[in-house]
XYZ file of C-alpha atoms in Angstrom:
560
model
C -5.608 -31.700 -88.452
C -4.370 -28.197 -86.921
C -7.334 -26.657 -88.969
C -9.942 -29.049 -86.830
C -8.583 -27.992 -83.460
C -8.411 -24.141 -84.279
C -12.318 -24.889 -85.533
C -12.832 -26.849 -82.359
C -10.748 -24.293 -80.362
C -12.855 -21.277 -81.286
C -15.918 -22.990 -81.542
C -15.237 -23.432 -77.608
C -14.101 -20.047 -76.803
C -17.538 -18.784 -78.670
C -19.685 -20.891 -76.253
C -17.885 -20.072 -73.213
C -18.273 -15.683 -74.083
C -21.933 -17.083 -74.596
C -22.123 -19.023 -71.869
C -20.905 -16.132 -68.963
C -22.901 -13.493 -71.497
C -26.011 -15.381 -70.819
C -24.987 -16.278 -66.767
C -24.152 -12.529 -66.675
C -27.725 -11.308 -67.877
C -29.751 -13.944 -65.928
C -27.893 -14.332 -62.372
C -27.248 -10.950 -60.405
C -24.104 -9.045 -60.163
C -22.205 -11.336 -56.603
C -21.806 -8.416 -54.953
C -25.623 -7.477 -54.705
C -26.329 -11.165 -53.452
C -26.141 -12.590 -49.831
C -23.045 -13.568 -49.081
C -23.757 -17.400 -48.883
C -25.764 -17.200 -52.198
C -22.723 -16.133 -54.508
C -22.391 -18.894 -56.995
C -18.856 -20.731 -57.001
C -18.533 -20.544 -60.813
C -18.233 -17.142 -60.764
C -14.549 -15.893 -61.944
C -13.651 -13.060 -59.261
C -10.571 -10.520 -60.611
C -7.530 -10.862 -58.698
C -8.157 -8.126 -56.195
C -10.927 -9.609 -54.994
C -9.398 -13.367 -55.048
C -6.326 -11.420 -52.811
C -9.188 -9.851 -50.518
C -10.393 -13.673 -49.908
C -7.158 -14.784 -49.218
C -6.495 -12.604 -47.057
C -9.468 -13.630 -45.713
C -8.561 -16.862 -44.991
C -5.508 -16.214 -44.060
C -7.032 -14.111 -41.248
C -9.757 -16.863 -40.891
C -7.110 -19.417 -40.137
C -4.834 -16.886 -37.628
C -8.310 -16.622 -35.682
C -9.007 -20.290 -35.421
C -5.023 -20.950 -34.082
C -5.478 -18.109 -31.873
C -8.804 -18.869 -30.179
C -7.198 -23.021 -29.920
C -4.749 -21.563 -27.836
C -6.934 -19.069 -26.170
C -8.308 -22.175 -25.213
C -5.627 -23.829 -23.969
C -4.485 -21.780 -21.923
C -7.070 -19.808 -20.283
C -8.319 -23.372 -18.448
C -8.032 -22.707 -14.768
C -7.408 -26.187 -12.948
C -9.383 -26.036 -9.692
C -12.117 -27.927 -8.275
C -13.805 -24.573 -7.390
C -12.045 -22.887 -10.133
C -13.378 -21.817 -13.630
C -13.948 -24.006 -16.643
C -13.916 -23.086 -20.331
C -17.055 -24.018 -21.896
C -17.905 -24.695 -25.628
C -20.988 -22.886 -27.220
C -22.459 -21.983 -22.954
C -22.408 -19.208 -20.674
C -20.294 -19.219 -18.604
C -21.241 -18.839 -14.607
C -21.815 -15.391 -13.438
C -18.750 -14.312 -11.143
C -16.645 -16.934 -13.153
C -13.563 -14.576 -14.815
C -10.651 -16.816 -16.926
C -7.430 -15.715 -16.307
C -6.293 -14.682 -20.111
C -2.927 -13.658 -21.831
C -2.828 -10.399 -23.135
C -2.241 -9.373 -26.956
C -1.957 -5.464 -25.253
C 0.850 -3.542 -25.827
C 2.445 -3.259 -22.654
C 3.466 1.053 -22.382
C 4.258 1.073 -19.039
C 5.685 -1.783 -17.534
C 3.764 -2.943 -13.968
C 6.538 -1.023 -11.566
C 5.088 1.932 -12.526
C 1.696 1.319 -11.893
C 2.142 -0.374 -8.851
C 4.187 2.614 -7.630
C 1.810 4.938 -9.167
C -1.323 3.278 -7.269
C 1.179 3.247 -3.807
C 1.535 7.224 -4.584
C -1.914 8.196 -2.858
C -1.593 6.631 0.524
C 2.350 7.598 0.505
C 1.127 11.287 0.106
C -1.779 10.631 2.277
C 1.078 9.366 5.464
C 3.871 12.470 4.311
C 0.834 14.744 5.688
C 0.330 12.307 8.440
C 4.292 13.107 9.015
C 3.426 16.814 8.895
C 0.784 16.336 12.083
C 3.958 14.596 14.306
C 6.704 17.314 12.663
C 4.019 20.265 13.591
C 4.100 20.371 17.320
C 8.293 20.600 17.988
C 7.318 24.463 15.764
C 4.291 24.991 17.151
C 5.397 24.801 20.811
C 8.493 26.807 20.772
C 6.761 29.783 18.897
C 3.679 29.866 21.158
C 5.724 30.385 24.172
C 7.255 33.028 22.556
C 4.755 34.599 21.707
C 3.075 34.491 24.937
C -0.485 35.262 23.312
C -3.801 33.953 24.076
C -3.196 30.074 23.804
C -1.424 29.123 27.139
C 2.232 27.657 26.447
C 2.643 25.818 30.003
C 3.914 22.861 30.449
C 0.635 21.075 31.208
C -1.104 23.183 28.066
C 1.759 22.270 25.463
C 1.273 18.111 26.607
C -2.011 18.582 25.656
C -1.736 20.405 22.377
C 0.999 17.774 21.343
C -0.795 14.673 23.054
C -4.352 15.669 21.500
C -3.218 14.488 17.747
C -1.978 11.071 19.418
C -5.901 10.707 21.406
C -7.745 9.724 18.774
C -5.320 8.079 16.616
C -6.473 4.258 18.270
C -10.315 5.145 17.808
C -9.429 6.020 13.730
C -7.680 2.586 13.276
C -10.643 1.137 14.803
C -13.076 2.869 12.391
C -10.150 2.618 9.585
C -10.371 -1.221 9.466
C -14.390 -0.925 8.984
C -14.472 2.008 6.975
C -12.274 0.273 4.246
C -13.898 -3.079 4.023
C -17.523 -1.653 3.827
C -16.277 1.690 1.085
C -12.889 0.092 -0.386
C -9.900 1.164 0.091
C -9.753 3.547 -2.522
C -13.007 5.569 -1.465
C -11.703 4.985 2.019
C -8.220 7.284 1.214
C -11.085 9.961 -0.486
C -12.754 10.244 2.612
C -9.914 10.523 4.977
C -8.396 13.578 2.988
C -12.003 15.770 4.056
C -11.427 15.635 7.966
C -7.692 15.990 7.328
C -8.263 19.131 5.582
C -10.889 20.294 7.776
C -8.311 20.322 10.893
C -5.533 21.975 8.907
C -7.989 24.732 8.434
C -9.463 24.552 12.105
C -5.287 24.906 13.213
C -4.344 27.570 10.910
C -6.959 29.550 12.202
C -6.738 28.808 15.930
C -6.897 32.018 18.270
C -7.423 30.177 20.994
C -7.023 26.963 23.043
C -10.067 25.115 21.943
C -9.574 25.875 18.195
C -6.100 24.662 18.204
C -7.129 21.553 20.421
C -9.962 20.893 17.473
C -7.811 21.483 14.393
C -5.299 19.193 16.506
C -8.033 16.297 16.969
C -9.247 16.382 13.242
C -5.432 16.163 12.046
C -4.543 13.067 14.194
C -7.680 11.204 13.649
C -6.697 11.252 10.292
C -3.240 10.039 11.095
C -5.434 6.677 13.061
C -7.211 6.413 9.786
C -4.574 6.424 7.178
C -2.375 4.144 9.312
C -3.857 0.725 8.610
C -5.279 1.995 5.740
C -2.686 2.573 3.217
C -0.057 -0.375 4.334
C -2.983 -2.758 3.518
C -3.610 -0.683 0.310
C -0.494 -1.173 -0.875
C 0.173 -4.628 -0.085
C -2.729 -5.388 -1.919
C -1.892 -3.640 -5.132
C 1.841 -5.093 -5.439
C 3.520 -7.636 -6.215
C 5.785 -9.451 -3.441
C 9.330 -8.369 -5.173
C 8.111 -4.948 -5.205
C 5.956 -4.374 -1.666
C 8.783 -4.583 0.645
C 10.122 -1.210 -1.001
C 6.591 0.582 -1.076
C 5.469 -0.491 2.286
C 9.265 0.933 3.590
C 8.107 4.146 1.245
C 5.571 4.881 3.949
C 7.854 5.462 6.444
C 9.963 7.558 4.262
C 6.543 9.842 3.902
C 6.171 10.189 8.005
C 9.946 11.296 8.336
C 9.969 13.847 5.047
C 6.681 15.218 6.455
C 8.926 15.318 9.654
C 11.076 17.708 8.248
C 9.054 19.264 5.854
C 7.527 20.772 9.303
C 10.079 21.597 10.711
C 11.670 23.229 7.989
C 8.476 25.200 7.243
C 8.016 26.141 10.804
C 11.609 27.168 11.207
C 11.199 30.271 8.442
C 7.623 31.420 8.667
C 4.822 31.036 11.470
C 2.868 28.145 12.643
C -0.103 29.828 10.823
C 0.942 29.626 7.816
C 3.001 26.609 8.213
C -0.729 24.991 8.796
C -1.919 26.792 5.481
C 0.634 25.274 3.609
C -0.069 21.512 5.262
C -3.755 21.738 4.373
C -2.966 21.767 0.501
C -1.704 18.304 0.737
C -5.114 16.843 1.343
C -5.969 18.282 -1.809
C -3.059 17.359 -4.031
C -4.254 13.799 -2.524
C -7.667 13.721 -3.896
C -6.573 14.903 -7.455
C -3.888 12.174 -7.500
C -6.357 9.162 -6.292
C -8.584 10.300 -9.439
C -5.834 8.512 -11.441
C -5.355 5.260 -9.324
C -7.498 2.047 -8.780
C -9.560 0.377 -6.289
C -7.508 -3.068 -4.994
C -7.915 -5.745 -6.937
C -8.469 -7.918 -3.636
C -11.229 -5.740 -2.262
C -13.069 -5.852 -5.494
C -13.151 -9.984 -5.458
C -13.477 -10.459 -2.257
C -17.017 -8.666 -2.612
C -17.976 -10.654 -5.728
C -16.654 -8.309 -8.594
C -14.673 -10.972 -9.784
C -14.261 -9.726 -13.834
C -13.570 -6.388 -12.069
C -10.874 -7.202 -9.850
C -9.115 -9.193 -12.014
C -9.098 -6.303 -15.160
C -7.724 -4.085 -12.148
C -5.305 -6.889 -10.979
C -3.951 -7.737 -14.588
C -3.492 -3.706 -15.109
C -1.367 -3.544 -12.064
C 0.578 -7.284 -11.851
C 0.773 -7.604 -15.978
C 0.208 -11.323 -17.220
C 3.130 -12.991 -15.309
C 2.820 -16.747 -14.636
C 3.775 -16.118 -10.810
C 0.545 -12.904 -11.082
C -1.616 -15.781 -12.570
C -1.021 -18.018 -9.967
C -1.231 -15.548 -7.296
C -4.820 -14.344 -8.508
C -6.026 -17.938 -9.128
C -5.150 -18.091 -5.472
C -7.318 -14.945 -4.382
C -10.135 -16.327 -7.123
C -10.120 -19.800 -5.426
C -10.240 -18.353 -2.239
C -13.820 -16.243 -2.866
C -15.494 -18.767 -4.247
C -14.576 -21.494 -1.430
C -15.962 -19.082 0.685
C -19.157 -18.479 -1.548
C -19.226 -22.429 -1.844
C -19.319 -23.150 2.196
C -22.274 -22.312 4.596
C -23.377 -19.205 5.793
C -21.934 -18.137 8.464
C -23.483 -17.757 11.716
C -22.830 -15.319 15.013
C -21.078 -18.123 16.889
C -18.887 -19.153 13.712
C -17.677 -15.525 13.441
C -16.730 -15.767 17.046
C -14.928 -18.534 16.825
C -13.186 -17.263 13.361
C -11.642 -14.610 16.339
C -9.562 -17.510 17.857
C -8.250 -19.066 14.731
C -5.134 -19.325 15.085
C -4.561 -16.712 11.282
C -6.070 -13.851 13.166
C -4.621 -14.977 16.607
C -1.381 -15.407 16.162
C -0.291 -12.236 13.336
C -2.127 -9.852 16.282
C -0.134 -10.666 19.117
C 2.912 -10.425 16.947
C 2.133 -7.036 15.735
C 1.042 -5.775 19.285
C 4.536 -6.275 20.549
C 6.291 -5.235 17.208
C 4.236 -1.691 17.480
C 4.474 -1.432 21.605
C 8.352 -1.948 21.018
C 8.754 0.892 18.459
C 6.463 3.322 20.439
C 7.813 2.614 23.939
C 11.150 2.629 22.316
C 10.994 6.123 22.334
C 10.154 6.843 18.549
C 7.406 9.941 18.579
C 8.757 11.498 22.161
C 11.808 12.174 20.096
C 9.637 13.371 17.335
C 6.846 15.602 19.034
C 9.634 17.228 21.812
C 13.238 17.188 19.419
C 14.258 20.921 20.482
C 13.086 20.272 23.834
C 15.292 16.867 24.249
C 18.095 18.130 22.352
C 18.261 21.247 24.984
C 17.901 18.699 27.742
C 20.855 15.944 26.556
C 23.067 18.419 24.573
C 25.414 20.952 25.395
C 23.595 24.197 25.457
C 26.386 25.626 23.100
C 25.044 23.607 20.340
C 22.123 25.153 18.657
C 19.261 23.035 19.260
C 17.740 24.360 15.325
C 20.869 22.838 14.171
C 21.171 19.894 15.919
C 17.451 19.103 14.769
C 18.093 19.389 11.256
C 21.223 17.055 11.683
C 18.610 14.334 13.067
C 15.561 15.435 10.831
C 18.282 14.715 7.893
C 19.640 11.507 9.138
C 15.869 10.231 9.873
C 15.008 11.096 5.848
C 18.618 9.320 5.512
C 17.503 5.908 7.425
C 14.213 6.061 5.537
C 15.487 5.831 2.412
C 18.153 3.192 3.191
C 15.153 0.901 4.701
C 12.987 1.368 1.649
C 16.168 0.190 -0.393
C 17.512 -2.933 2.080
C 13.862 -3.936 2.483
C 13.551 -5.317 -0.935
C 17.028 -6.937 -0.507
C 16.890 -8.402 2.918
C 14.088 -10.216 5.226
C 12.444 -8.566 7.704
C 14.174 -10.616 10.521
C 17.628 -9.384 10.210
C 16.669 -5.523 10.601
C 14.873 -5.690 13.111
C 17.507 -7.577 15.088
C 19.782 -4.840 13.822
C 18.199 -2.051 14.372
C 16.349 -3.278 17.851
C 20.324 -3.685 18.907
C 21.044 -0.249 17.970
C 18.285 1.563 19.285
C 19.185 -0.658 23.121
C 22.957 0.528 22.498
C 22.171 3.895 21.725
C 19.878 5.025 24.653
C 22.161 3.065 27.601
C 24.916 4.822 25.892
C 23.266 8.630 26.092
C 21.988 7.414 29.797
C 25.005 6.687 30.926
C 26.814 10.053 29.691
C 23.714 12.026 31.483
C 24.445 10.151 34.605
C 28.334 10.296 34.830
C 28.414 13.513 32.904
C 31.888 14.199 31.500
C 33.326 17.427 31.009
C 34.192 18.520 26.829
C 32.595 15.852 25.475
C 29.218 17.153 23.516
C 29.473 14.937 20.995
C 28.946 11.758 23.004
C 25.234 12.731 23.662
C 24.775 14.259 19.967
C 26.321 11.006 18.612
C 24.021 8.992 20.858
C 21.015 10.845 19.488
C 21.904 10.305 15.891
C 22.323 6.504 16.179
C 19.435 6.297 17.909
C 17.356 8.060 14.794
C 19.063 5.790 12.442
C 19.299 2.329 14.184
C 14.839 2.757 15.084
C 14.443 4.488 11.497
C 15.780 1.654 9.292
C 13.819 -1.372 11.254
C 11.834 -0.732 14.380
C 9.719 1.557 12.917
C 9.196 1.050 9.379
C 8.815 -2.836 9.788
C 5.684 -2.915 11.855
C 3.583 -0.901 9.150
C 5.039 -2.913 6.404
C 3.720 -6.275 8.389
C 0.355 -5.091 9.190
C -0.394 -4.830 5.106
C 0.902 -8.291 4.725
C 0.053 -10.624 7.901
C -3.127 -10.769 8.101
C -5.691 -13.236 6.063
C -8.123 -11.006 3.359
C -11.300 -12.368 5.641
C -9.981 -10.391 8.590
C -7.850 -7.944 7.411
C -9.516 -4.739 8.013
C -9.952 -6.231 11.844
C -6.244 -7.187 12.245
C -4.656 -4.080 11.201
C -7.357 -1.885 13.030
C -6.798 -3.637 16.074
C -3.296 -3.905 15.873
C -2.752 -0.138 14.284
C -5.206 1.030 17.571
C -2.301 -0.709 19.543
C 0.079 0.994 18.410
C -1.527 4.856 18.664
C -2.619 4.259 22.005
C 1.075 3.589 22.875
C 1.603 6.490 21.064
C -0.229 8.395 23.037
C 0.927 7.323 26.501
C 4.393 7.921 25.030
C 3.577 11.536 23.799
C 1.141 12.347 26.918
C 4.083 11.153 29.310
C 7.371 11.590 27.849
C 7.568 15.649 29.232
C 6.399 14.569 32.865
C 9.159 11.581 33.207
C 12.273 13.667 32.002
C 10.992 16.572 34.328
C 10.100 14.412 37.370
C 12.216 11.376 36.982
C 15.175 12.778 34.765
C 16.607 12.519 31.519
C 18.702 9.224 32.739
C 15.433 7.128 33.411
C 13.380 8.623 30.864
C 16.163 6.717 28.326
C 16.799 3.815 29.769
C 13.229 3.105 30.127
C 13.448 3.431 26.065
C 16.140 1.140 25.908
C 15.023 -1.673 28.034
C 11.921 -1.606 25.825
C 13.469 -1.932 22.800
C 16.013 -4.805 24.250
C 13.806 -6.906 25.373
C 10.860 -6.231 22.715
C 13.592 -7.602 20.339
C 14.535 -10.158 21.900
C 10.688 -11.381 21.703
C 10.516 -10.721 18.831
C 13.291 -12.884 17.489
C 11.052 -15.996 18.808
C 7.832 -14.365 17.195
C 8.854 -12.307 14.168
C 7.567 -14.494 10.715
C 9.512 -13.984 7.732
C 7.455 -12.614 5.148
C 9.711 -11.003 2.177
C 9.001 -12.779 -0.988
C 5.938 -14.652 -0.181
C 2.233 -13.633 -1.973
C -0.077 -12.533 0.662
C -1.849 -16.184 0.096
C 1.150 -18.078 0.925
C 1.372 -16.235 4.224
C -2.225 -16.714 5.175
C -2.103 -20.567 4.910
C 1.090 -20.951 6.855
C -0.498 -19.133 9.806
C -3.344 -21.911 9.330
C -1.365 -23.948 10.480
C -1.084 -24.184 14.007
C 2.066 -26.504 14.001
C 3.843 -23.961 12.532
C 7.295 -21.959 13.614
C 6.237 -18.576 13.549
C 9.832 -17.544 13.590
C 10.434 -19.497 9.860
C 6.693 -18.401 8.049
C-alpha cells in the first residue's frame, strides 16, 4: 500500500516538473508580457507575491481614501460645486479639499508674513508725517535758500497732506483693476521717487515735489493695505494686524524724528527712500488676496492662495464657501446695467458703512491727531514750560505713541471695537479741556499739568481713535464695493487731514493755544458720542457675515 502512493506520489511530482518545463518553454517569461496577459497559474517567488501585496494593500488605501475624498469635498449649495463621477467638472468650479500636506508653518505666520508688506509700506508712510517736525526746525536754522516762514513751512508740511484724498481715490481703482498685491508694487516707485526728489531739494519747488510724491503715496497705501490685510486673515487674527498698521505710522513717527534729531534732513531723506525698496523685495515673497483673485473668476487660484494662508479649518472652509457662493451668484444673475450700478450706490451695504467711517475718520483728524504730529516741537514750545526741552519732551510722546500702538494691536484682538473707542474718545475730550483750561488760567510751578495733558492725549487717541478707523475700512465694506468704500471714505479722512495740517499753525497763532484745543476736544466729544449710536461691532465676524448684516436695512448698526 505505502509502495503504491510513493509510485503514485512521484509519478505526480514527474508530471508536474514536466508540466511547468513544457509551460516554461512555450508561454513567455510574465515579466516580458502585458500586464493583463500574465497567466494566473503562474507561481510568482515570494518577493514578488510581497510586491503584489503591497500592491493591494496600497490599491485598497487609495480606494478608502478617494471614498472619503468624496465625501467630504461635496460643497452643499444651490450655486455651489458638485462632485461628479467619471465628468468634468465646470470650469471656475474649485472643491474645497482636506489637505494630506505637512503643515511647516502654521497659518499665523503666513498671515502675518503676507500683512508684513503693507505694514512696511504705512511705517514709511509714518516717516512722511514724522519728517516735517525735523525738517522745519533745521531749515530755519539754517536760513538757506528754501524760505522757513511761517506761511512757507505750512506749505512744506501741508503739501504731503494735498494729495493724500486724490491717492485714496485712485487707490480704491488702482487695486481692484491690478490687485492688491501689484497695487503695493506700484505704490513703492512714486514713494521712492519723492524720497529722492526731497533728499535732493535745493530749493522750494524741489522740496514741495519730493513732498507731493511722498504723501500721494501715503493716500495710496491708506485704503490699500487695511483692505489687504483684512482680506488675507482670518477674523481671530485681523484685529491685531489691522492695529499693526498703526503701530507702523507711529514707529515711522519716531524713526523720523530720531533720525532727524542726529544727522540732517538730507540724509534723513536718504535713509527713508531705502524703505521703498526693502518693500518690493519683501512683496516678492507674499501673495495676491485670495478674495481679489475669485472675485475676478480665478476661482482654483484663489482658493490654493486662500488654503495656503487660512490652512484647512472647518470655520476657513465655511468662510471661503461663503466668498465662492458669493462669485458665482453674481456670475449667475443679469448683467448689470448703468442704472443698476447707480442704484447699487444707495444700497443700504455701501450706504450705511460710508457714513460711519466718514465720521469715525473726521473725529480722529479734527481731534487733533496729525497737528500734534506734523508741529510736536512747535506745540510743545507753545503749551510747555520753556525750561523743558522741547527734544525731550518729544521723545517722551514719540515713546508713549509707539507705547499706545502696541497696547491697541494687543487689546484689539481681546476686546470689540466699541469699548475703545468709547475709551479712548473720553480720553482724548478729557485731555484737551484739561491742557485748555491750564493755558487759560495759567498757574504758576506747575509744568507738568500741560506735559501730563499732552501725554494722555497721545495715548487715549493712539489706542482707539486712530487705529480703529483703518482697521474698519478693511472690514466694513461688501467685496463688490470695496475698493469704492475705502477710497471714498480714506479720501475723507486725508482731506481732513489736510485742513487740520494746513490750519492748525494759523489758529494757535491767531486764535490761541486755548481755542485751538478745545476745538480738538469738542470734536472728539461729540464725534464719540455719534459714534456710540453708529459704531457696528465687527471683532470676530468673517468679512461675509458683516456684509449681509448691513443688507439688512432693519438692522441696529450699533449691535452688527
Amino acid at each position: 500500500m505505502m509502495k503504491k502512493i510513493g509510485i503514485h506520489l512521484t509519478n505526480g511530482i514527474m508530471n508536474w516538473k514536466k508540466i511547468s518545463s513544457d509551460k516554461a518553454m512555450v508561454e513567455p517569461v510574465a515579466a516580458d508580457k502585458p500586464k493583463d496577459e500574465v497567466s494566473p497559474n503562474v507561481i510568482e517567488n515570494e518577493p514578488d507575491i510581497a510586491d503584489i501585496n503591497q500592491e493591494n494593500q496600497t490599491a485598497g488605501e487609495n480606494v478608502e481614501t478617494k471614498e472619503n475624498y468624496k465625501k467630504n469635498l461635496r460643497i452643499s449649495s444651490s450655486n455651489g460645486l458638485e462632485l461628479m463621477e467619471d465628468k468634468e467638472a465646470p470650469k471656475g468650479d474649485v472643491l474645497l479639499t482636506d489637505s494630506k500636506t505637512v503643515i511647516r508653518f502654521s497659518p499665523i505666520w503666513k498671515q502675518g508674513l503676507a500683512a508684513s508688506a503693507p505694514i512696511l509700506l504705512t511705517f514709511a508712510a509714518g516717516l512722511t508725517s514724522g519728517f516735517s517736525a525735523i525738517l522745519l526746525p533745521q531749515l530755519e536754522i539754517e536760513a538757506g535758500p528754501i524760505p522757513a516762514d511761517e506761511e512757507t513751512t505750512s506749505w512744506i508740511a501741508s503739501m504731503a497732506a494735498l494729495p493724500m484724498a486724490p491717492g485714496c481715490l485712485i487707490s480704491g481703482w488702482m487695486f481692484e483693476r491690478f490687485g492688491r498685491r501689484k497695487s503695493q508694487f506700484i505704490v513703492c516707485a512714486p514713494l521712492l521717487l519723492g524720497w529722492i526728489l526731497t533728499a535732493a531739494a535745493n530749493n522750494l519747488t524741489l522740496m514741495l515735489c519730493g513732498r507731493f510724491f511722498t504723501g500721494l503715496c501715503v493716500g495710496l497705501i491708506g485704503p490699500l493695505g487695511p483692505v489687504y490685510i483684512g482680506e488675507t486673515s482670518e477674523p481671530k487674527y485681523r484685529g491685531f494686524f489691522l492695529a499693526a498698521i498703526s503701530l507702523a505710522i507711529a514707529l515711522g513717527i519716531i524713526f523720523a524724528h530720531i533720525l532727524g534729531t542726529f544727522i540732517s534732513w538730507q540724509w534723513t531723506a536718504v535713509i527713508c527712500a531705502l524703505f521703498p525698496i526693502l518693500n518690493i523685495v519683501l512683496l516678492i515673497f507674499v501673495p495676491e488676496s485670495p478674495t481679489w483673485l475669485i472675485s475676478k473668476g480665478r476661482i482654483e487660484e484663489g482658493s490654493k492662495v486662500y488654503y495656503w494662508l487660512r490652512g484647512y479649518s472647518d470655520e476657513a472652509k465655511d468662510e471661503l464657501k461663503g466668498i465662492i457662493d458669493c462669485r458665482l451668484a453674481r456670475d449667475a444673475a443679469p448683467v448689470e446695467t448703468w442704472k443698476d450700478k447707480v442704484l447699487y450706490f444707495k444700497s443700504p451695504e455701501l450706504i450705511k458703512p460710508l457714513i460711519i467711517m466718514i465720521i469715525f475718520f473726521a473725529t480722529c483728524q479734527f481731534a487733533g491727531t496729525n497737528a500734534f504730529a506734523f508741529y510736536s516741537i512747535g506745540i510743545i514750545q507753545k503749551a510747555v514750560d520753556k525750561s523743558i526741552d522741547k527734544y525731550v519732551a518729544m521723545f517722551v510722546m514719540d515713546l508713549l505713541r509707539l507705547i499706545a500702538s502696541v497696547v491697541a494691536c494687543v487689546i484689539c484682538k481681546q476686546y470689540g471695537r466699541r469699548p475703545l473707542c468709547f475709551i479712548s474718545g473720553g480720553l482724548t475730550t478729557i485731555s484737551m479741556v484739561g491742557l485748555s483750561m491750564f493755558l487759560y488760567l495759567k498757574p504758576e510751578n506747575m509744568a507738568w499739568i500741560p506735559l501730563s495733558c499732552l501725554m494722555l492725549y497721545i495715548c487715549a487717541i493712539s489706542i482707539g481713535l486712530v487705529p480703529l478707523p483703518w482697521m474698519m475700512c478693511g472690514e466694513i465694506f461688501p467685496i463688490k464695493v470695496r475698493g469704492l468704500g475705502s477710497g471714498i471714505s480714506s479720501a475723507m479722512a486725508f482731506v481732513c487731514f489736510f485742513i487740520v495740517v494746513k490750519t492748525a499753525p494759523g489758529m494757535m497763532t491767531y486764535l490761541g493755544e486755548v481755542f485751538t484745543f478745545s476745538f480738538y476736544g469738542t470734536v472728539a466729544f461729540f464725534g464719540t458720542i455719534i459714534l456710540f449710536f453708529a459704531l457696528p461691532e465687527t471683532k470676530g465676524k468673517s468679512l461675509q457675515e458683516i456684509e449681509e448684516k448691513f443688507k439688512s436695512k432693519k438692522s441696529n448698526d450699533s449691535k452688527v
